[in-house]
Amino acid sequence: MPTLFPAIDLKNGECVRLKLGLMDEATVYNTDPAAQARAFRTQGFTHLHVVDLDGAFAGRAVNGAAVEAILGAVGAEMRVQLGGGIRTLEDVERWLGLGLSRVILGTVAVRDPALVREAARLFPGQVVVGIDAKSGRVAVEGWAEASELTATELALRFADAGVAAIVYTDIDRDGVLAGINWEATIALGSSVPIPVIASGGLASIEDVRRLASPDASHLEGAITGRALYDGRLDPAEALRVLAAA
């Protein structure tokens, strides 16, 4: 069954959603991220996707207290994955030791792929590569810098590294409810032997149905943010659709 990951993006200790990855286009949805995590758990979600947005730009944990509060709120009842500002093996070990199920390595996957490989070796099943693409090119440093790599080129670098999954975000779709870029996401998933999680643009139950369709069967799941917060996606209906897949 595909997994739907509700998202908590953290900025200044608050739960926000960005538009097109722009920090000055943030909408605050909840000033208590731990309460938001509990709400998602109550709705029936078993997984949670958390991003330290400030940390992604700073290159270190900035919203660590909020992340720890989330972990304390949901305990072992949700599998929590975290991205944003995780740049060293020490960071990986510390966060996993605090109870995260998985860490997401994005910028460092471009800057220091050997570190990602070593992390995947040391912590099997707990290291995810985050690939954020804008106009087909990988962006790093909180999406502020573009690289020359394509998403597929970067993904193939880790084909034999033992990473647990790839979170693929289409920045041009993020936070604008335009629908997931299924063509690019499914193409990426077909090109690498690593489970891919779709991110960016999930707009409605139609995207959830597409996730449950046969041509997306090799995807691990999808991340949803604004559609949930704005009430465009009914959690119970979404989970029913996936359970029937």
Coordinates of C-alpha atoms in Angstrom, one line a residue, residues 64-234:
G64 CA 15.5 21.3 16.7
A65 CA 13.3 22.1 19.8
A66 CA 10.1 21.9 17.6
V67 CA 11.3 18.6 16.1
E68 CA 11.9 17.1 19.5
A69 CA 8.5 18.3 20.6
I70 CA 6.9 16.5 17.6
L71 CA 8.8 13.3 18.5
G72 CA 7.7 13.6 22.1
A73 CA 4.1 14.1 21.0
V74 CA 3.7 11.1 18.7
G75 CA 6.3 8.7 20.1
A76 CA 6.4 5.4 18.4
E77 CA 2.9 5.8 16.9
M78 CA 4.2 7.6 13.8
R79 CA 7.3 7.0 11.7
V80 CA 8.9 10.5 11.4
Q81 CA 11.4 11.5 8.8
L82 CA 13.3 14.8 8.9
G83 CA 15.1 16.9 6.3
G84 CA 16.7 20.3 6.4
G85 CA 20.2 21.2 7.7
I86 CA 21.5 17.6 8.2
R87 CA 25.0 17.8 6.9
T88 CA 27.2 15.5 9.0
L89 CA 27.3 11.9 10.2
E90 CA 27.1 13.3 13.7
D91 CA 23.8 15.0 12.8
V92 CA 22.5 11.8 11.3
E93 CA 23.4 9.8 14.4
R94 CA 22.0 12.3 16.8
W95 CA 18.7 12.6 15.1
L96 CA 18.2 8.9 14.7
G97 CA 19.1 8.5 18.3
L98 CA 16.4 10.9 19.3
G99 CA 13.8 8.7 17.7
L100 CA 13.5 9.7 14.0
S101 CA 12.7 6.8 11.7
R102 CA 14.7 8.3 8.8
V103 CA 16.8 11.4 8.0
I104 CA 16.7 13.1 4.6
L105 CA 20.0 14.2 3.1
G106 CA 19.6 16.8 0.3
T107 CA 22.3 19.4 -0.1
V108 CA 25.0 17.0 1.2
A109 CA 24.0 14.4 -1.5
V110 CA 25.3 16.9 -4.1
R111 CA 28.2 18.3 -2.1
D112 CA 29.5 15.1 -0.4
P113 CA 28.0 11.9 -1.9
A114 CA 30.5 9.8 0.0
L115 CA 29.0 11.0 3.3
V116 CA 25.6 9.8 2.2
R117 CA 27.0 6.4 1.2
E118 CA 28.7 6.1 4.6
A119 CA 25.5 7.1 6.4
A120 CA 23.5 4.5 4.5
R121 CA 26.1 1.9 5.4
L122 CA 26.0 2.8 9.1
F123 CA 22.3 3.3 9.4
P124 CA 20.6 0.9 6.9
G125 CA 17.1 1.6 6.1
Q126 CA 17.2 5.0 7.7
V127 CA 18.8 7.3 5.2
V128 CA 16.8 9.0 2.5
V129 CA 18.1 11.2 -0.4
G130 CA 16.2 14.4 -1.0
I131 CA 16.2 15.5 -4.6
D132 CA 14.7 18.9 -5.2
A133 CA 14.4 20.0 -8.8
K134 CA 13.6 23.3 -10.5
S135 CA 13.1 23.3 -14.2
G136 CA 14.7 19.8 -14.2
R137 CA 17.9 20.8 -12.4
V138 CA 18.7 19.9 -8.8
A139 CA 18.6 22.8 -6.3
V140 CA 20.5 22.9 -3.0
E141 CA 20.9 25.1 0.1
G142 CA 17.2 25.4 0.8
W143 CA 16.5 25.6 -2.9
A144 CA 18.5 28.8 -3.1
E145 CA 21.2 27.5 -5.5
A146 CA 20.8 25.5 -8.7
S147 CA 23.3 22.8 -9.8
E148 CA 24.0 21.4 -13.2
L149 CA 22.8 17.9 -12.2
T150 CA 19.5 16.5 -13.4
A151 CA 17.4 14.6 -10.8
T152 CA 18.0 11.3 -12.6
E153 CA 21.8 11.9 -12.7
L154 CA 21.9 12.5 -9.0
A155 CA 19.6 9.6 -8.2
L156 CA 21.8 7.2 -10.2
R157 CA 24.8 8.1 -8.1
F158 CA 23.1 6.3 -5.2
A159 CA 21.7 3.4 -7.1
D160 CA 23.9 0.9 -5.2
A161 CA 24.4 2.9 -2.0
G162 CA 21.6 1.2 0.0
V163 CA 19.6 4.4 0.6
A164 CA 16.0 3.7 1.8
A165 CA 14.2 6.0 -0.6
I166 CA 14.4 9.2 -2.6
V167 CA 12.1 12.2 -1.9
Y168 CA 11.6 13.9 -5.2
T169 CA 10.3 17.5 -5.0
D170 CA 9.3 19.5 -8.1
I171 CA 9.8 23.0 -6.7
D172 CA 7.8 24.5 -9.5
R173 CA 4.7 22.7 -8.1
D174 CA 5.4 23.1 -4.4
G175 CA 2.7 24.8 -2.5
V176 CA 0.6 25.9 -5.4
L177 CA -1.8 22.9 -5.6
A178 CA -1.1 22.3 -9.3
G179 CA -1.0 18.6 -9.0
I180 CA 2.1 16.4 -8.7
N181 CA 4.4 16.2 -11.7
W182 CA 3.5 12.6 -12.3
E183 CA 5.4 12.3 -15.6
A184 CA 8.7 13.3 -14.1
T185 CA 8.2 11.4 -10.8
I186 CA 7.2 8.2 -12.4
A187 CA 10.1 8.5 -14.9
L188 CA 12.5 8.9 -12.1
G189 CA 11.0 6.0 -10.2
S190 CA 11.4 3.8 -13.3
S191 CA 15.0 4.8 -13.8
V192 CA 16.5 3.9 -10.4
P193 CA 16.2 0.8 -8.1
I194 CA 15.3 3.0 -5.2
P195 CA 11.7 3.7 -3.9
V196 CA 10.6 7.2 -4.8
I197 CA 8.3 9.5 -2.8
A198 CA 6.5 12.2 -4.7
S199 CA 6.5 15.7 -3.3
G200 CA 5.3 19.1 -4.4
G201 CA 1.8 20.0 -5.7
L202 CA -0.5 17.3 -4.4
A203 CA -3.8 19.0 -4.9
S204 CA -6.7 16.7 -4.4
I205 CA -8.0 13.1 -4.1
E206 CA -7.3 12.7 -7.8
D207 CA -3.6 12.8 -7.0
V208 CA -4.1 10.2 -4.4
R209 CA -6.0 8.0 -6.8
R210 CA -3.1 8.4 -9.3
L211 CA -0.7 7.3 -6.6
A212 CA -2.7 4.2 -6.2
S213 CA -2.8 3.5 -9.9
P214 CA -0.8 0.6 -11.5
D215 CA 1.7 2.9 -13.3
A216 CA 2.8 4.4 -10.0
S217 CA 3.1 1.0 -8.2
H218 CA 6.9 1.4 -7.9
L219 CA 6.5 4.6 -5.9
E220 CA 6.7 4.4 -2.1
G221 CA 4.2 7.2 -1.6
A222 CA 3.6 10.9 -1.7
I223 CA 3.8 13.9 0.6
T224 CA 0.9 16.3 1.1
G225 CA 0.9 19.7 2.8
R226 CA -1.3 22.6 1.7
A227 CA -4.1 20.4 0.4
L228 CA -4.5 18.9 3.9
Y229 CA -4.2 22.2 5.7
D230 CA -6.7 24.0 3.4
G231 CA -9.2 21.2 3.6
R232 CA -9.0 20.2 -0.1
L233 CA -8.0 16.7 0.8
D234 CA -10.1 14.6 3.2

